[in-house]
Amino acid sequence: MILSPKQIRGHQLALVSWILLILLCIVWEMWLAPLRTGGSWLALKALPLLFLAKGMLRKDNYTLQWGSMLVWLYFTEGIVRGFSDTNQLSAWLAITELALSLSLFTGIAVYLYPMKKAAKHAKKAASVPAE
């Protein structure tokens, strides 16, 4: 499979965003602004992102597809905590989480879109009877 330069950039954006989102989740809840002094078990929220590791590195379409759905949990947390946390640092970290989740989704979508479009056209072509 030959990837277009746009797809390569999309995957790179997704990869960088994914790594930064994992790091943010851990650092935020352990050191920067934990819910409890000394760190929080909420740092384990990074764990589901680690399940994407193999697929992200190997550019597995199926993993990237379900990863694009998983990322909306982090988007939702970013929205809720970004606009409701009383701790200003935590609110800014949540907005950063929001931005990273959006860039992760965008990168995955840019990478997968041409493949999904080609599969749709192939399915449509296969369903048309030959004359």
PDB file of C-alpha atoms in Angstrom:
ATOM      1  CA  MET A   1       0.000   0.000   0.000  1.00  0.00           C
ATOM      2  CA  ILE A   2       1.451   3.322  -1.074  1.00  0.00           C
ATOM      3  CA  LEU A   3       0.615   6.260   1.171  1.00  0.00           C
ATOM      4  CA  SER A   4       0.208   9.806  -0.048  1.00  0.00           C
ATOM      5  CA  PRO A   5       2.280  12.561   1.584  1.00  0.00           C
ATOM      6  CA  LYS A   6      -0.938  13.841   3.175  1.00  0.00           C
ATOM      7  CA  GLN A   7      -1.590  10.431   4.748  1.00  0.00           C
ATOM      8  CA  ILE A   8       1.981  10.258   6.039  1.00  0.00           C
ATOM      9  CA  ARG A   9       1.597  13.690   7.662  1.00  0.00           C
ATOM     10  CA  GLY A  10      -1.765  12.617   9.096  1.00  0.00           C
ATOM     11  CA  HIS A  11      -0.211   9.542  10.681  1.00  0.00           C
ATOM     12  CA  GLN A  12       2.681  11.605  12.038  1.00  0.00           C
ATOM     13  CA  LEU A  13       0.222  14.093  13.565  1.00  0.00           C
ATOM     14  CA  ALA A  14      -1.742  11.225  15.111  1.00  0.00           C
ATOM     15  CA  LEU A  15       1.414   9.587  16.471  1.00  0.00           C
ATOM     16  CA  VAL A  16       2.777  12.767  18.052  1.00  0.00           C
ATOM     17  CA  SER A  17      -0.629  13.707  19.490  1.00  0.00           C
ATOM     18  CA  TRP A  18      -1.081  10.205  20.888  1.00  0.00           C
ATOM     19  CA  ILE A  19       2.302  10.219  22.639  1.00  0.00           C
ATOM     20  CA  LEU A  20       1.751  13.723  24.035  1.00  0.00           C
ATOM     21  CA  LEU A  21      -1.740  12.786  25.247  1.00  0.00           C
ATOM     22  CA  ILE A  22      -0.365   9.787  27.138  1.00  0.00           C
ATOM     23  CA  LEU A  23       2.362  11.898  28.713  1.00  0.00           C
ATOM     24  CA  LEU A  24      -0.091  14.669  29.593  1.00  0.00           C
ATOM     25  CA  CYS A  25      -2.495  12.262  31.307  1.00  0.00           C
ATOM     26  CA  ILE A  26       0.271  10.785  33.464  1.00  0.00           C
ATOM     27  CA  VAL A  27       2.117  13.993  34.329  1.00  0.00           C
ATOM     28  CA  TRP A  28      -1.104  15.910  34.994  1.00  0.00           C
ATOM     29  CA  GLU A  29      -2.514  13.413  37.484  1.00  0.00           C
ATOM     30  CA  MET A  30       0.769  12.466  39.145  1.00  0.00           C
ATOM     31  CA  TRP A  31       2.656  15.745  39.534  1.00  0.00           C
ATOM     32  CA  LEU A  32       1.235  18.913  37.964  1.00  0.00           C
ATOM     33  CA  ALA A  33      -2.331  19.116  39.289  1.00  0.00           C
ATOM     34  CA  PRO A  34      -3.451  15.822  40.855  1.00  0.00           C
ATOM     35  CA  LEU A  35      -6.836  15.563  42.492  1.00  0.00           C
ATOM     36  CA  ARG A  36      -5.096  14.407  45.694  1.00  0.00           C
ATOM     37  CA  THR A  37      -1.724  15.451  47.057  1.00  0.00           C
ATOM     38  CA  GLY A  38       0.983  12.985  46.089  1.00  0.00           C
ATOM     39  CA  GLY A  39      -0.681  11.807  42.879  1.00  0.00           C
ATOM     40  CA  SER A  40      -3.970  10.374  41.819  1.00  0.00           C
ATOM     41  CA  TRP A  41      -5.163   7.022  40.554  1.00  0.00           C
ATOM     42  CA  LEU A  42      -6.751   9.035  37.755  1.00  0.00           C
ATOM     43  CA  ALA A  43      -3.363   8.768  36.005  1.00  0.00           C
ATOM     44  CA  LEU A  44      -4.567   5.317  34.943  1.00  0.00           C
ATOM     45  CA  LYS A  45      -6.773   7.089  32.397  1.00  0.00           C
ATOM     46  CA  ALA A  46      -3.725   6.885  30.102  1.00  0.00           C
ATOM     47  CA  LEU A  47      -3.970   3.074  30.100  1.00  0.00           C
ATOM     48  CA  PRO A  48      -6.597   2.749  27.311  1.00  0.00           C
ATOM     49  CA  LEU A  49      -4.364   4.853  25.056  1.00  0.00           C
ATOM     50  CA  LEU A  50      -1.568   2.318  25.527  1.00  0.00           C
ATOM     51  CA  PHE A  51      -3.764  -0.340  23.905  1.00  0.00           C
ATOM     52  CA  LEU A  52      -3.370   1.649  20.679  1.00  0.00           C
ATOM     53  CA  ALA A  53       0.435   1.252  20.706  1.00  0.00           C
ATOM     54  CA  LYS A  54       0.852  -1.687  18.332  1.00  0.00           C
ATOM     55  CA  GLY A  55      -1.723  -0.401  15.846  1.00  0.00           C
ATOM     56  CA  MET A  56      -0.428   3.165  15.928  1.00  0.00           C
ATOM     57  CA  LEU A  57       3.108   2.047  15.192  1.00  0.00           C
ATOM     58  CA  ARG A  58       2.094  -0.473  12.514  1.00  0.00           C
ATOM     59  CA  LYS A  59      -0.558   1.793  10.959  1.00  0.00           C
ATOM     60  CA  ASP A  60      -3.263  -0.821  11.494  1.00  0.00           C
ATOM     61  CA  ASN A  61      -6.527   0.512  10.058  1.00  0.00           C
ATOM     62  CA  TYR A  62      -8.788  -1.365  12.467  1.00  0.00           C
ATOM     63  CA  THR A  63      -6.908  -0.122  15.539  1.00  0.00           C
ATOM     64  CA  LEU A  64      -6.906   3.423  14.226  1.00  0.00           C
ATOM     65  CA  GLN A  65     -10.654   3.229  13.594  1.00  0.00           C
ATOM     66  CA  TRP A  66     -11.496   2.250  17.160  1.00  0.00           C
ATOM     67  CA  GLY A  67      -8.851   4.675  18.404  1.00  0.00           C
ATOM     68  CA  SER A  68     -10.717   7.464  16.652  1.00  0.00           C
ATOM     69  CA  MET A  69     -13.749   6.565  18.778  1.00  0.00           C
ATOM     70  CA  LEU A  70     -11.757   6.146  22.005  1.00  0.00           C
ATOM     71  CA  VAL A  71     -10.286   9.628  21.711  1.00  0.00           C
ATOM     72  CA  TRP A  72     -13.719  11.189  22.241  1.00  0.00           C
ATOM     73  CA  LEU A  73     -13.560  10.120  25.917  1.00  0.00           C
ATOM     74  CA  TYR A  74     -10.499  12.334  26.344  1.00  0.00           C
ATOM     75  CA  PHE A  75     -12.185  15.114  24.394  1.00  0.00           C
ATOM     76  CA  THR A  76     -15.173  14.917  26.743  1.00  0.00           C
ATOM     77  CA  GLU A  77     -12.994  14.998  29.845  1.00  0.00           C
ATOM     78  CA  GLY A  78     -11.137  17.989  28.430  1.00  0.00           C
ATOM     79  CA  ILE A  79     -14.390  19.872  27.877  1.00  0.00           C
ATOM     80  CA  VAL A  80     -15.828  19.045  31.305  1.00  0.00           C
ATOM     81  CA  ARG A  81     -12.706  19.682  33.354  1.00  0.00           C
ATOM     82  CA  GLY A  82     -11.558  22.602  31.229  1.00  0.00           C
ATOM     83  CA  PHE A  83     -14.688  24.570  31.987  1.00  0.00           C
ATOM     84  CA  SER A  84     -15.460  23.314  35.497  1.00  0.00           C
ATOM     85  CA  ASP A  85     -12.167  22.792  37.388  1.00  0.00           C
ATOM     86  CA  THR A  86     -11.541  25.419  40.035  1.00  0.00           C
ATOM     87  CA  ASN A  87      -7.788  24.777  39.865  1.00  0.00           C
ATOM     88  CA  GLN A  88      -6.607  27.062  37.055  1.00  0.00           C
ATOM     89  CA  LEU A  89      -3.635  24.858  36.116  1.00  0.00           C
ATOM     90  CA  SER A  90      -5.864  21.794  35.916  1.00  0.00           C
ATOM     91  CA  ALA A  91      -8.303  23.693  33.711  1.00  0.00           C
ATOM     92  CA  TRP A  92      -5.503  24.646  31.305  1.00  0.00           C
ATOM     93  CA  LEU A  93      -4.221  21.077  31.258  1.00  0.00           C
ATOM     94  CA  ALA A  94      -7.754  19.958  30.392  1.00  0.00           C
ATOM     95  CA  ILE A  95      -7.868  22.432  27.490  1.00  0.00           C
ATOM     96  CA  THR A  96      -4.523  21.003  26.348  1.00  0.00           C
ATOM     97  CA  GLU A  97      -6.052  17.511  26.551  1.00  0.00           C
ATOM     98  CA  LEU A  98      -8.937  18.776  24.449  1.00  0.00           C
ATOM     99  CA  ALA A  99      -6.563  20.138  21.798  1.00  0.00           C
ATOM    100  CA  LEU A 100      -4.476  16.954  21.730  1.00  0.00           C
ATOM    101  CA  SER A 101      -7.551  14.751  21.408  1.00  0.00           C
ATOM    102  CA  LEU A 102      -8.793  16.848  18.484  1.00  0.00           C
ATOM    103  CA  SER A 103      -5.407  16.690  16.753  1.00  0.00           C
ATOM    104  CA  LEU A 104      -5.245  12.922  17.332  1.00  0.00           C
ATOM    105  CA  PHE A 105      -8.677  12.478  15.777  1.00  0.00           C
ATOM    106  CA  THR A 106      -7.774  14.765  12.868  1.00  0.00           C
ATOM    107  CA  GLY A 107      -4.550  12.875  12.184  1.00  0.00           C
ATOM    108  CA  ILE A 108      -6.340   9.525  12.201  1.00  0.00           C
ATOM    109  CA  ALA A 109      -9.102  10.863   9.943  1.00  0.00           C
ATOM    110  CA  VAL A 110      -6.614  12.301   7.440  1.00  0.00           C
ATOM    111  CA  TYR A 111      -4.763   8.986   7.376  1.00  0.00           C
ATOM    112  CA  LEU A 112      -7.836   6.757   7.022  1.00  0.00           C
ATOM    113  CA  TYR A 113     -10.073   8.853   4.745  1.00  0.00           C
ATOM    114  CA  PRO A 114      -8.524   7.848   1.374  1.00  0.00           C
ATOM    115  CA  MET A 115      -8.656   4.164   2.332  1.00  0.00           C
ATOM    116  CA  LYS A 116     -12.271   4.362   3.467  1.00  0.00           C
ATOM    117  CA  LYS A 117     -13.174   6.207   0.269  1.00  0.00           C
ATOM    118  CA  ALA A 118     -11.425   3.580  -1.896  1.00  0.00           C
ATOM    119  CA  ALA A 119     -13.152   0.746  -0.020  1.00  0.00           C
ATOM    120  CA  LYS A 120     -16.530   2.420  -0.525  1.00  0.00           C
ATOM    121  CA  HIS A 121     -15.904   2.795  -4.264  1.00  0.00           C
ATOM    122  CA  ALA A 122     -14.716  -0.800  -4.531  1.00  0.00           C
ATOM    123  CA  LYS A 123     -17.828  -2.062  -2.759  1.00  0.00           C
ATOM    124  CA  LYS A 124     -20.039   0.048  -5.006  1.00  0.00           C
ATOM    125  CA  ALA A 125     -18.244  -1.207  -8.124  1.00  0.00           C
ATOM    126  CA  ALA A 126     -18.585  -4.823  -6.977  1.00  0.00           C
ATOM    127  CA  SER A 127     -22.329  -4.445  -6.449  1.00  0.00           C
ATOM    128  CA  VAL A 128     -22.965  -3.101  -9.977  1.00  0.00           C
ATOM    129  CA  PRO A 129     -23.771  -6.020 -12.309  1.00  0.00           C
ATOM    130  CA  ALA A 130     -21.551  -6.364 -15.376  1.00  0.00           C
ATOM    131  CA  GLU A 131     -23.286  -5.728 -18.691  1.00  0.00           C
TER     132      GLU A 131
END
